[in-house]
């Protein structure tokens, strides 16, 4: 969660995003949150992460406005971490990571979890790059326009 | 690049993807490659990263089949890193990071680079989650189906 100022200030949204969530544990914590995990001990059990490391990541992500900490939904004394709107905005990053992992990191026949539409059980579609009019784009058809001080 | 075996083996493509490219520097190197950077010194100048760290990252990403190292395209003695098909598959992860960064990490009026369609100069469309029949999906309408040993 340390801001690497030289990169943060470049005017590149990719670099800035990575400055906030570009930590392996943070993205796994966020993945778990999308799977419905909300409590400290649940994150700990799911990830097998040391308490101190988990506490630091959750604190940082809360300070960044990605999680908010509130009372438990069941009225118990537990405190729960829930994704804010900003945190929920990370879903497509998780989906993009998943789809690339599915494409390139499994041997034929090797099992992995899948993301499905809950109502039908059918697989979620692939993310696609499209132009402003909805036409499909290949990455070679795009370019980054940098700002003057970037 | 160290494989965290306990997570790699969970059957979660997100975890496996992060195991391979879930390093802040690696994703910035890959971003630069999509911007056309191919040579060691160009990466170094762009990122301001220590030589040893850059060398280790490029070596790891090459071993993972994300880059391939070959002769310079201009016939000079330089060696160039180019993205493989597996590496080019990472583009939507970079785009997803960019769009989230644009949405949440800039103050109103603060300048940042933009991703455009080269031919028209118009902004690339937003990534969208869709169902198998192309209908828009909210993350709440999805769920992860885990495999038995995940």
PDB file of C-alpha atoms in Angstrom:
ATOM      1  CA  UNK A   1       0.000   0.000   0.000  1.00  0.00           C
ATOM      2  CA  UNK A   2       3.023   2.286  -0.085  1.00  0.00           C
ATOM      3  CA  UNK A   3       2.535   4.839  -2.807  1.00  0.00           C
ATOM      4  CA  UNK A   4       5.367   4.736  -5.289  1.00  0.00           C
ATOM      5  CA  UNK A   5       5.123   8.422  -6.043  1.00  0.00           C
ATOM      6  CA  UNK A   6       7.163   8.405  -9.236  1.00  0.00           C
ATOM      7  CA  UNK A   7       4.725   6.043 -10.880  1.00  0.00           C
ATOM      8  CA  UNK A   8       1.555   7.384  -9.253  1.00  0.00           C
ATOM      9  CA  UNK A   9       2.229  10.771 -10.823  1.00  0.00           C
ATOM     10  CA  UNK A  10       2.731   9.586 -14.381  1.00  0.00           C
ATOM     11  CA  UNK A  11      -0.869  10.092 -15.461  1.00  0.00           C
ATOM     12  CA  UNK A  12      -1.252   6.425 -16.277  1.00  0.00           C
ATOM     13  CA  UNK A  13      -4.436   4.933 -14.798  1.00  0.00           C
ATOM     14  CA  UNK A  14      -2.942   1.440 -15.030  1.00  0.00           C
ATOM     15  CA  UNK A  15      -0.023   2.403 -12.822  1.00  0.00           C
ATOM     16  CA  UNK A  16      -2.289   4.169 -10.383  1.00  0.00           C
ATOM     17  CA  UNK A  17      -4.625   1.186 -10.167  1.00  0.00           C
ATOM     18  CA  UNK A  18      -1.684  -1.118  -9.510  1.00  0.00           C
ATOM     19  CA  UNK A  19      -0.462   1.231  -6.824  1.00  0.00           C
ATOM     20  CA  UNK A  20      -3.744   0.685  -4.975  1.00  0.00           C
ATOM     21  CA  UNK A  21      -4.553  -2.966  -5.617  1.00  0.00           C
ATOM     22  CA  UNK A  22      -1.459  -4.367  -7.324  1.00  0.00           C
ATOM     23  CA  UNK A  23      -0.609  -6.671  -4.503  1.00  0.00           C
ATOM     24  CA  UNK A  24      -1.122 -10.355  -4.792  1.00  0.00           C
ATOM     25  CA  UNK A  25      -2.861 -10.744  -1.446  1.00  0.00           C
ATOM     26  CA  UNK A  26      -5.072  -7.724  -1.943  1.00  0.00           C
ATOM     27  CA  UNK A  27      -6.529  -9.083  -5.163  1.00  0.00           C
ATOM     28  CA  UNK A  28      -7.160 -12.474  -3.562  1.00  0.00           C
ATOM     29  CA  UNK A  29      -8.906 -10.789  -0.645  1.00  0.00           C
ATOM     30  CA  UNK A  30     -11.065  -8.862  -3.109  1.00  0.00           C
ATOM     31  CA  UNK A  31     -11.790 -12.066  -5.033  1.00  0.00           C
ATOM     32  CA  UNK A  32     -12.968 -13.675  -1.801  1.00  0.00           C
ATOM     33  CA  UNK A  33     -15.166 -10.676  -1.050  1.00  0.00           C
ATOM     34  CA  UNK A  34     -16.933 -11.161  -4.393  1.00  0.00           C
ATOM     35  CA  UNK A  35     -17.458 -14.783  -3.337  1.00  0.00           C
ATOM     36  CA  UNK A  36     -19.350 -13.543  -0.275  1.00  0.00           C
ATOM     37  CA  UNK A  37     -16.645 -13.568   2.396  1.00  0.00           C
ATOM     38  CA  UNK A  38     -17.010 -10.728   4.871  1.00  0.00           C
ATOM     39  CA  UNK A  39     -15.352 -11.590   8.174  1.00  0.00           C
ATOM     40  CA  UNK A  40     -11.721 -11.502   9.196  1.00  0.00           C
ATOM     41  CA  UNK A  41     -11.591 -15.156  10.220  1.00  0.00           C
ATOM     42  CA  UNK A  42     -13.321 -16.212   7.010  1.00  0.00           C
ATOM     43  CA  UNK A  43     -10.691 -14.421   4.924  1.00  0.00           C
ATOM     44  CA  UNK A  44      -8.001 -15.977   7.070  1.00  0.00           C
ATOM     45  CA  UNK A  45      -9.389 -19.491   6.646  1.00  0.00           C
ATOM     46  CA  UNK A  46      -9.879 -19.064   2.929  1.00  0.00           C
ATOM     47  CA  UNK A  47      -6.439 -17.657   2.208  1.00  0.00           C
ATOM     48  CA  UNK A  48      -4.217 -19.240   4.835  1.00  0.00           C
ATOM     49  CA  UNK A  49      -2.625 -15.823   5.303  1.00  0.00           C
ATOM     50  CA  UNK A  50      -0.896 -14.668   8.497  1.00  0.00           C
ATOM     51  CA  UNK A  51      -3.145 -12.559  10.744  1.00  0.00           C
ATOM     52  CA  UNK A  52      -0.856  -9.548  10.648  1.00  0.00           C
ATOM     53  CA  UNK A  53      -0.608  -9.554   6.880  1.00  0.00           C
ATOM     54  CA  UNK A  54      -4.348  -9.901   6.480  1.00  0.00           C
ATOM     55  CA  UNK A  55      -5.027  -7.127   9.000  1.00  0.00           C
ATOM     56  CA  UNK A  56      -2.621  -4.794   7.175  1.00  0.00           C
ATOM     57  CA  UNK A  57      -4.183  -5.510   3.791  1.00  0.00           C
ATOM     58  CA  UNK A  58      -7.752  -5.058   5.055  1.00  0.00           C
ATOM     59  CA  UNK A  59      -6.780  -1.820   6.795  1.00  0.00           C
ATOM     60  CA  UNK A  60      -5.142  -0.509   3.622  1.00  0.00           C
ATOM     61  CA  UNK A  61      -8.041  -1.505   1.401  1.00  0.00           C
ATOM     62  CA  UNK A  62     -10.464   0.114   3.837  1.00  0.00           C
ATOM     63  CA  UNK A  63      -8.414   3.314   3.901  1.00  0.00           C
ATOM     64  CA  UNK A  64      -8.481   3.293   0.109  1.00  0.00           C
ATOM     65  CA  UNK A  65     -12.269   3.135   0.180  1.00  0.00           C
ATOM     66  CA  UNK A  66     -12.465  -0.335  -1.324  1.00  0.00           C
ATOM     67  CA  UNK A  67     -13.929  -1.970   1.774  1.00  0.00           C
ATOM     68  CA  UNK A  68     -16.094  -0.514   4.476  1.00  0.00           C
ATOM     69  CA  UNK A  69     -16.208  -2.027   7.917  1.00  0.00           C
ATOM     70  CA  UNK A  70     -19.581  -2.329   9.587  1.00  0.00           C
ATOM     71  CA  UNK A  71     -21.708  -4.408  11.943  1.00  0.00           C
ATOM     72  CA  UNK A  72     -22.498  -7.981  11.017  1.00  0.00           C
ATOM     73  CA  UNK A  73     -25.513  -8.532   8.833  1.00  0.00           C
ATOM     74  CA  UNK A  74     -26.816 -11.212  11.223  1.00  0.00           C
ATOM     75  CA  UNK A  75     -26.857  -8.900  14.247  1.00  0.00           C
ATOM     76  CA  UNK A  76     -23.960 -10.704  15.939  1.00  0.00           C
ATOM     77  CA  UNK A  77     -20.971  -8.957  17.460  1.00  0.00           C
ATOM     78  CA  UNK A  78     -18.762  -9.651  14.428  1.00  0.00           C
ATOM     79  CA  UNK A  79     -17.590  -6.842  12.219  1.00  0.00           C
ATOM     80  CA  UNK A  80     -17.867  -7.326   8.499  1.00  0.00           C
ATOM     81  CA  UNK A  81     -15.942  -5.981   5.538  1.00  0.00           C
ATOM     82  CA  UNK A  82     -18.126  -5.169   2.578  1.00  0.00           C
ATOM     83  CA  UNK A  83     -17.082  -3.878  -0.813  1.00  0.00           C
ATOM     84  CA  UNK A  84     -17.939  -0.273  -1.531  1.00  0.00           C
ATOM     85  CA  UNK A  85     -19.012   0.870  -4.982  1.00  0.00           C
ATOM     86  CA  UNK A  86     -15.331   1.538  -5.705  1.00  0.00           C
ATOM     87  CA  UNK A  87     -14.500  -1.978  -4.554  1.00  0.00           C
ATOM     88  CA  UNK A  88     -17.274  -3.553  -6.603  1.00  0.00           C
ATOM     89  CA  UNK A  89     -15.824  -1.751  -9.604  1.00  0.00           C
ATOM     90  CA  UNK A  90     -12.896  -4.180  -9.410  1.00  0.00           C
ATOM     91  CA  UNK A  91     -15.014  -7.113 -10.557  1.00  0.00           C
ATOM     92  CA  UNK A  92     -13.965  -6.946 -14.201  1.00  0.00           C
ATOM     93  CA  UNK A  93     -10.289  -7.012 -13.197  1.00  0.00           C
ATOM     94  CA  UNK A  94     -10.963 -10.255 -11.336  1.00  0.00           C
ATOM     95  CA  UNK A  95     -12.909 -11.621 -14.313  1.00  0.00           C
ATOM     96  CA  UNK A  96     -10.103 -10.649 -16.720  1.00  0.00           C
ATOM     97  CA  UNK A  97      -7.550 -12.399 -14.509  1.00  0.00           C
ATOM     98  CA  UNK A  98      -9.807 -15.469 -14.356  1.00  0.00           C
ATOM     99  CA  UNK A  99     -10.330 -15.682 -18.112  1.00  0.00           C
ATOM    100  CA  UNK A 100      -6.611 -15.361 -18.852  1.00  0.00           C
ATOM    101  CA  UNK A 101      -5.846 -17.979 -16.206  1.00  0.00           C
ATOM    102  CA  UNK A 102      -8.434 -20.323 -17.715  1.00  0.00           C
ATOM    103  CA  UNK A 103      -6.981 -19.801 -21.190  1.00  0.00           C
ATOM    104  CA  UNK A 104      -3.310 -20.303 -20.469  1.00  0.00           C
ATOM    105  CA  UNK A 105      -2.620 -21.796 -17.061  1.00  0.00           C
ATOM    106  CA  UNK A 106      -4.441 -25.116 -17.036  1.00  0.00           C
ATOM    107  CA  UNK A 107      -3.468 -28.340 -18.651  1.00  0.00           C
ATOM    108  CA  UNK A 108      -6.108 -30.014 -20.838  1.00  0.00           C
ATOM    109  CA  UNK A 109      -8.578 -31.754 -18.559  1.00  0.00           C
ATOM    110  CA  UNK A 110      -7.298 -30.048 -15.411  1.00  0.00           C
ATOM    111  CA  UNK A 111     -10.221 -28.888 -13.323  1.00  0.00           C
ATOM    112  CA  UNK A 112     -10.849 -25.326 -12.211  1.00  0.00           C
ATOM    113  CA  UNK A 113     -13.688 -23.251 -10.857  1.00  0.00           C
ATOM    114  CA  UNK A 114     -15.920 -21.438 -13.331  1.00  0.00           C
ATOM    115  CA  UNK A 115     -17.897 -18.197 -13.248  1.00  0.00           C
ATOM    116  CA  UNK A 116     -21.533 -18.738 -14.151  1.00  0.00           C
ATOM    117  CA  UNK A 117     -24.732 -16.785 -14.403  1.00  0.00           C
ATOM    118  CA  UNK A 118     -26.545 -17.751 -11.232  1.00  0.00           C
ATOM    119  CA  UNK A 119     -30.024 -18.019 -12.735  1.00  0.00           C
ATOM    120  CA  UNK A 120     -29.112 -20.314 -15.618  1.00  0.00           C
ATOM    121  CA  UNK A 121     -25.843 -21.872 -14.560  1.00  0.00           C
ATOM    122  CA  UNK A 122     -24.392 -21.022 -17.963  1.00  0.00           C
ATOM    123  CA  UNK A 123     -20.880 -19.683 -18.298  1.00  0.00           C
ATOM    124  CA  UNK A 124     -20.375 -15.946 -18.264  1.00  0.00           C
ATOM    125  CA  UNK A 125     -19.306 -14.575 -21.662  1.00  0.00           C
ATOM    126  CA  UNK A 126     -15.782 -13.535 -22.475  1.00  0.00           C
ATOM    127  CA  UNK A 127     -14.761  -9.958 -21.936  1.00  0.00           C
ATOM    128  CA  UNK A 128     -14.222  -8.227 -25.251  1.00  0.00           C
ATOM    129  CA  UNK A 129     -12.526  -5.057 -26.306  1.00  0.00           C
ATOM    130  CA  UNK A 130     -14.879  -2.878 -28.327  1.00  0.00           C
ATOM    131  CA  UNK A 131     -14.765   0.499 -29.973  1.00  0.00           C
ATOM    132  CA  UNK A 132     -17.064   3.387 -29.154  1.00  0.00           C
ATOM    133  CA  UNK A 133     -19.663   2.080 -31.611  1.00  0.00           C
ATOM    134  CA  UNK A 134     -19.561  -1.435 -30.202  1.00  0.00           C
ATOM    135  CA  UNK A 135     -17.394  -2.969 -32.931  1.00  0.00           C
ATOM    136  CA  UNK A 136     -14.803  -5.532 -31.807  1.00  0.00           C
ATOM    137  CA  UNK A 137     -11.239  -4.264 -31.503  1.00  0.00           C
ATOM    138  CA  UNK A 138      -7.922  -6.045 -31.440  1.00  0.00           C
ATOM    139  CA  UNK A 139      -5.279  -4.539 -29.163  1.00  0.00           C
ATOM    140  CA  UNK A 140      -3.204  -3.653 -32.255  1.00  0.00           C
ATOM    141  CA  UNK A 141      -5.976  -1.288 -33.327  1.00  0.00           C
ATOM    142  CA  UNK A 142      -5.583   0.743 -30.152  1.00  0.00           C
ATOM    143  CA  UNK A 143      -3.026   3.112 -28.734  1.00  0.00           C
ATOM    144  CA  UNK A 144      -2.493   5.034 -25.542  1.00  0.00           C
ATOM    145  CA  UNK A 145      -2.623   8.809 -25.897  1.00  0.00           C
ATOM    146  CA  UNK A 146      -0.358  10.114 -23.163  1.00  0.00           C
ATOM    147  CA  UNK A 147      -0.798  13.447 -21.491  1.00  0.00           C
ATOM    148  CA  UNK A 148       1.955  16.040 -21.773  1.00  0.00           C
ATOM    149  CA  UNK A 149       3.548  15.345 -18.396  1.00  0.00           C
ATOM    150  CA  UNK A 150       3.164  11.578 -18.583  1.00  0.00           C
TER     151      UNK A 150
ATOM    152  CA  UNK B   1       7.577 -15.463  -9.553  1.00  0.00           C
ATOM    153  CA  UNK B   2       7.769 -17.878  -6.645  1.00  0.00           C
ATOM    154  CA  UNK B   3       4.909 -20.303  -6.886  1.00  0.00           C
ATOM    155  CA  UNK B   4       2.827 -20.223  -3.764  1.00  0.00           C
ATOM    156  CA  UNK B   5       1.827 -23.827  -4.068  1.00  0.00           C
ATOM    157  CA  UNK B   6      -1.054 -23.749  -1.641  1.00  0.00           C
ATOM    158  CA  UNK B   7      -2.862 -21.168  -3.728  1.00  0.00           C
ATOM    159  CA  UNK B   8      -1.749 -22.416  -7.152  1.00  0.00           C
ATOM    160  CA  UNK B   9      -3.392 -25.749  -6.391  1.00  0.00           C
ATOM    161  CA  UNK B  10      -6.796 -24.441  -5.395  1.00  0.00           C
ATOM    162  CA  UNK B  11      -8.338 -24.698  -8.846  1.00  0.00           C
ATOM    163  CA  UNK B  12      -9.006 -20.968  -8.947  1.00  0.00           C
ATOM    164  CA  UNK B  13      -7.874 -19.379 -12.220  1.00  0.00           C
ATOM    165  CA  UNK B  14      -7.725 -15.958 -10.542  1.00  0.00           C
ATOM    166  CA  UNK B  15      -5.202 -17.209  -7.995  1.00  0.00           C
ATOM    167  CA  UNK B  16      -3.176 -18.951 -10.639  1.00  0.00           C
ATOM    168  CA  UNK B  17      -3.103 -15.846 -12.857  1.00  0.00           C
ATOM    169  CA  UNK B  18      -1.957 -13.750  -9.920  1.00  0.00           C
ATOM    170  CA  UNK B  19       0.740 -16.279  -9.172  1.00  0.00           C
ATOM    171  CA  UNK B  20       2.163 -15.648 -12.628  1.00  0.00           C
ATOM    172  CA  UNK B  21       1.653 -11.931 -13.187  1.00  0.00           C
ATOM    173  CA  UNK B  22       0.431 -10.634  -9.828  1.00  0.00           C
ATOM    174  CA  UNK B  23       3.453  -8.503  -9.230  1.00  0.00           C
ATOM    175  CA  UNK B  24       3.291  -4.785  -9.517  1.00  0.00           C
ATOM    176  CA  UNK B  25       6.407  -4.467 -11.667  1.00  0.00           C
ATOM    177  CA  UNK B  26       5.462  -7.346 -13.945  1.00  0.00           C
ATOM    178  CA  UNK B  27       2.172  -5.754 -14.885  1.00  0.00           C
ATOM    179  CA  UNK B  28       3.852  -2.405 -15.559  1.00  0.00           C
ATOM    180  CA  UNK B  29       6.419  -4.143 -17.769  1.00  0.00           C
ATOM    181  CA  UNK B  30       3.598  -5.823 -19.666  1.00  0.00           C
ATOM    182  CA  UNK B  31       1.768  -2.499 -19.985  1.00  0.00           C
ATOM    183  CA  UNK B  32       4.921  -0.984 -21.513  1.00  0.00           C
ATOM    184  CA  UNK B  33       5.206  -3.894 -23.928  1.00  0.00           C
ATOM    185  CA  UNK B  34       1.700  -3.149 -25.205  1.00  0.00           C
ATOM    186  CA  UNK B  35       2.878   0.440 -25.690  1.00  0.00           C
ATOM    187  CA  UNK B  36       5.586  -0.836 -28.031  1.00  0.00           C
ATOM    188  CA  UNK B  37       8.578  -1.091 -25.703  1.00  0.00           C
ATOM    189  CA  UNK B  38      10.848  -4.024 -26.530  1.00  0.00           C
ATOM    190  CA  UNK B  39      14.373  -3.400 -25.275  1.00  0.00           C
ATOM    191  CA  UNK B  40      15.843  -3.734 -21.813  1.00  0.00           C
ATOM    192  CA  UNK B  41      17.070  -0.154 -21.650  1.00  0.00           C
ATOM    193  CA  UNK B  42      13.721   1.157 -22.885  1.00  0.00           C
ATOM    194  CA  UNK B  43      11.904  -0.679 -20.098  1.00  0.00           C
ATOM    195  CA  UNK B  44      14.453   0.617 -17.639  1.00  0.00           C
ATOM    196  CA  UNK B  45      14.051   4.212 -18.780  1.00  0.00           C
ATOM    197  CA  UNK B  46      10.285   3.988 -18.806  1.00  0.00           C
ATOM    198  CA  UNK B  47       9.935   2.437 -15.371  1.00  0.00           C
ATOM    199  CA  UNK B  48      12.909   3.760 -13.445  1.00  0.00           C
ATOM    200  CA  UNK B  49      13.395   0.253 -12.083  1.00  0.00           C
ATOM    201  CA  UNK B  50      16.718  -1.151 -10.868  1.00  0.00           C
ATOM    202  CA  UNK B  51      18.528  -3.232 -13.477  1.00  0.00           C
ATOM    203  CA  UNK B  52      18.573  -6.366 -11.363  1.00  0.00           C
ATOM    204  CA  UNK B  53      14.870  -6.202 -10.604  1.00  0.00           C
ATOM    205  CA  UNK B  54      14.012  -5.620 -14.234  1.00  0.00           C
ATOM    206  CA  UNK B  55      16.264  -8.474 -15.367  1.00  0.00           C
ATOM    207  CA  UNK B  56      14.648 -10.841 -12.864  1.00  0.00           C
ATOM    208  CA  UNK B  57      11.142  -9.877 -13.938  1.00  0.00           C
ATOM    209  CA  UNK B  58      11.893 -10.189 -17.653  1.00  0.00           C
ATOM    210  CA  UNK B  59      13.565 -13.550 -17.072  1.00  0.00           C
ATOM    211  CA  UNK B  60      10.584 -14.806 -15.098  1.00  0.00           C
ATOM    212  CA  UNK B  61       8.048 -13.542 -17.626  1.00  0.00           C
ATOM    213  CA  UNK B  62      10.052 -15.154 -20.427  1.00  0.00           C
ATOM    214  CA  UNK B  63      10.214 -18.448 -18.547  1.00  0.00           C
ATOM    215  CA  UNK B  64       6.455 -18.237 -18.116  1.00  0.00           C
ATOM    216  CA  UNK B  65       6.039 -17.889 -21.879  1.00  0.00           C
ATOM    217  CA  UNK B  66       4.711 -14.336 -21.705  1.00  0.00           C
ATOM    218  CA  UNK B  67       7.686 -12.779 -23.487  1.00  0.00           C
ATOM    219  CA  UNK B  68      10.001 -14.261 -26.041  1.00  0.00           C
ATOM    220  CA  UNK B  69      13.479 -12.897 -26.552  1.00  0.00           C
ATOM    221  CA  UNK B  70      14.723 -12.501 -30.092  1.00  0.00           C
ATOM    222  CA  UNK B  71      16.890 -10.421 -32.405  1.00  0.00           C
ATOM    223  CA  UNK B  72      16.071  -6.764 -32.891  1.00  0.00           C
ATOM    224  CA  UNK B  73      13.532  -5.947 -35.569  1.00  0.00           C
ATOM    225  CA  UNK B  74      15.881  -3.327 -37.040  1.00  0.00           C
ATOM    226  CA  UNK B  75      18.750  -5.760 -37.592  1.00  0.00           C
ATOM    227  CA  UNK B  76      20.892  -4.205 -34.853  1.00  0.00           C
ATOM    228  CA  UNK B  77      22.700  -6.203 -32.183  1.00  0.00           C
ATOM    229  CA  UNK B  78      20.015  -5.473 -29.576  1.00  0.00           C
ATOM    230  CA  UNK B  79      17.820  -8.229 -28.244  1.00  0.00           C
ATOM    231  CA  UNK B  80      14.125  -7.543 -28.005  1.00  0.00           C
ATOM    232  CA  UNK B  81      11.364  -8.853 -25.791  1.00  0.00           C
ATOM    233  CA  UNK B  82       8.110  -9.400 -27.598  1.00  0.00           C
ATOM    234  CA  UNK B  83       4.814 -10.584 -26.180  1.00  0.00           C
ATOM    235  CA  UNK B  84       3.787 -14.095 -27.098  1.00  0.00           C
ATOM    236  CA  UNK B  85       0.174 -15.002 -27.755  1.00  0.00           C
ATOM    237  CA  UNK B  86      -0.105 -15.837 -24.035  1.00  0.00           C
ATOM    238  CA  UNK B  87       1.349 -12.427 -23.212  1.00  0.00           C
ATOM    239  CA  UNK B  88      -0.967 -10.601 -25.610  1.00  0.00           C
ATOM    240  CA  UNK B  89      -3.846 -12.330 -23.855  1.00  0.00           C
ATOM    241  CA  UNK B  90      -3.139 -10.089 -20.873  1.00  0.00           C
ATOM    242  CA  UNK B  91      -4.389  -6.999 -22.677  1.00  0.00           C
ATOM    243  CA  UNK B  92      -7.863  -7.037 -21.165  1.00  0.00           C
ATOM    244  CA  UNK B  93      -6.393  -7.227 -17.654  1.00  0.00           C
ATOM    245  CA  UNK B  94      -4.456  -4.046 -18.410  1.00  0.00           C
ATOM    246  CA  UNK B  95      -7.589  -2.433 -19.881  1.00  0.00           C
ATOM    247  CA  UNK B  96      -9.659  -3.432 -16.824  1.00  0.00           C
ATOM    248  CA  UNK B  97      -7.038  -1.937 -14.496  1.00  0.00           C
ATOM    249  CA  UNK B  98      -7.025   1.229 -16.616  1.00  0.00           C
ATOM    250  CA  UNK B  99     -10.792   1.661 -16.628  1.00  0.00           C
ATOM    251  CA  UNK B 100     -11.054   1.182 -12.871  1.00  0.00           C
ATOM    252  CA  UNK B 101      -8.197   3.631 -12.346  1.00  0.00           C
ATOM    253  CA  UNK B 102      -9.900   6.178 -14.582  1.00  0.00           C
ATOM    254  CA  UNK B 103     -13.176   5.732 -12.714  1.00  0.00           C
ATOM    255  CA  UNK B 104     -11.957   5.999  -9.152  1.00  0.00           C
ATOM    256  CA  UNK B 105      -8.410   7.289  -8.827  1.00  0.00           C
ATOM    257  CA  UNK B 106      -8.446  10.691 -10.466  1.00  0.00           C
ATOM    258  CA  UNK B 107      -9.750  13.942  -9.129  1.00  0.00           C
ATOM    259  CA  UNK B 108     -12.174  15.836 -11.382  1.00  0.00           C
ATOM    260  CA  UNK B 109     -10.149  17.593 -14.064  1.00  0.00           C
ATOM    261  CA  UNK B 110      -6.971  15.688 -13.287  1.00  0.00           C
ATOM    262  CA  UNK B 111      -5.330  14.584 -16.531  1.00  0.00           C
ATOM    263  CA  UNK B 112      -4.490  11.024 -17.471  1.00  0.00           C
ATOM    264  CA  UNK B 113      -3.632   9.038 -20.552  1.00  0.00           C
ATOM    265  CA  UNK B 114      -6.468   7.468 -22.523  1.00  0.00           C
ATOM    266  CA  UNK B 115      -6.818   4.341 -24.639  1.00  0.00           C
ATOM    267  CA  UNK B 116      -8.162   5.128 -28.099  1.00  0.00           C
ATOM    268  CA  UNK B 117      -8.927   3.363 -31.327  1.00  0.00           C
ATOM    269  CA  UNK B 118      -5.969   4.277 -33.510  1.00  0.00           C
ATOM    270  CA  UNK B 119      -7.906   4.819 -36.721  1.00  0.00           C
ATOM    271  CA  UNK B 120     -10.518   7.177 -35.326  1.00  0.00           C
ATOM    272  CA  UNK B 121      -8.956   8.520 -32.159  1.00  0.00           C
ATOM    273  CA  UNK B 122     -12.178   7.743 -30.309  1.00  0.00           C
ATOM    274  CA  UNK B 123     -12.133   6.235 -26.857  1.00  0.00           C
ATOM    275  CA  UNK B 124     -12.246   2.483 -26.527  1.00  0.00           C
ATOM    276  CA  UNK B 125     -15.530   1.225 -25.110  1.00  0.00           C
ATOM    277  CA  UNK B 126     -15.930   0.036 -21.551  1.00  0.00           C
ATOM    278  CA  UNK B 127     -15.470  -3.620 -20.775  1.00  0.00           C
ATOM    279  CA  UNK B 128     -18.773  -5.205 -19.884  1.00  0.00           C
ATOM    280  CA  UNK B 129     -19.781  -8.423 -18.225  1.00  0.00           C
ATOM    281  CA  UNK B 130     -22.191 -10.365 -20.399  1.00  0.00           C
ATOM    282  CA  UNK B 131     -23.985 -13.674 -20.215  1.00  0.00           C
ATOM    283  CA  UNK B 132     -23.636 -16.460 -22.733  1.00  0.00           C
ATOM    284  CA  UNK B 133     -26.314 -14.899 -24.923  1.00  0.00           C
ATOM    285  CA  UNK B 134     -24.728 -11.456 -24.858  1.00  0.00           C
ATOM    286  CA  UNK B 135     -27.055  -9.933 -22.284  1.00  0.00           C
ATOM    287  CA  UNK B 136     -25.475  -7.552 -19.736  1.00  0.00           C
ATOM    288  CA  UNK B 137     -24.786  -9.032 -16.313  1.00  0.00           C
ATOM    289  CA  UNK B 138     -24.204  -7.439 -12.944  1.00  0.00           C
ATOM    290  CA  UNK B 139     -21.701  -9.207 -10.694  1.00  0.00           C
ATOM    291  CA  UNK B 140     -24.543 -10.034  -8.288  1.00  0.00           C
ATOM    292  CA  UNK B 141     -26.083 -12.200 -11.004  1.00  0.00           C
ATOM    293  CA  UNK B 142     -22.997 -14.401 -11.119  1.00  0.00           C
ATOM    294  CA  UNK B 143     -21.392 -16.967  -8.895  1.00  0.00           C
ATOM    295  CA  UNK B 144     -18.272 -19.078  -8.871  1.00  0.00           C
ATOM    296  CA  UNK B 145     -18.832 -22.822  -9.126  1.00  0.00           C
ATOM    297  CA  UNK B 146     -15.924 -24.371  -7.307  1.00  0.00           C
ATOM    298  CA  UNK B 147     -14.491 -27.753  -8.111  1.00  0.00           C
ATOM    299  CA  UNK B 148     -14.555 -30.460  -5.494  1.00  0.00           C
ATOM    300  CA  UNK B 149     -10.989 -30.009  -4.271  1.00  0.00           C
ATOM    301  CA  UNK B 150     -11.004 -26.205  -4.454  1.00  0.00           C
TER     302      UNK B 150
END
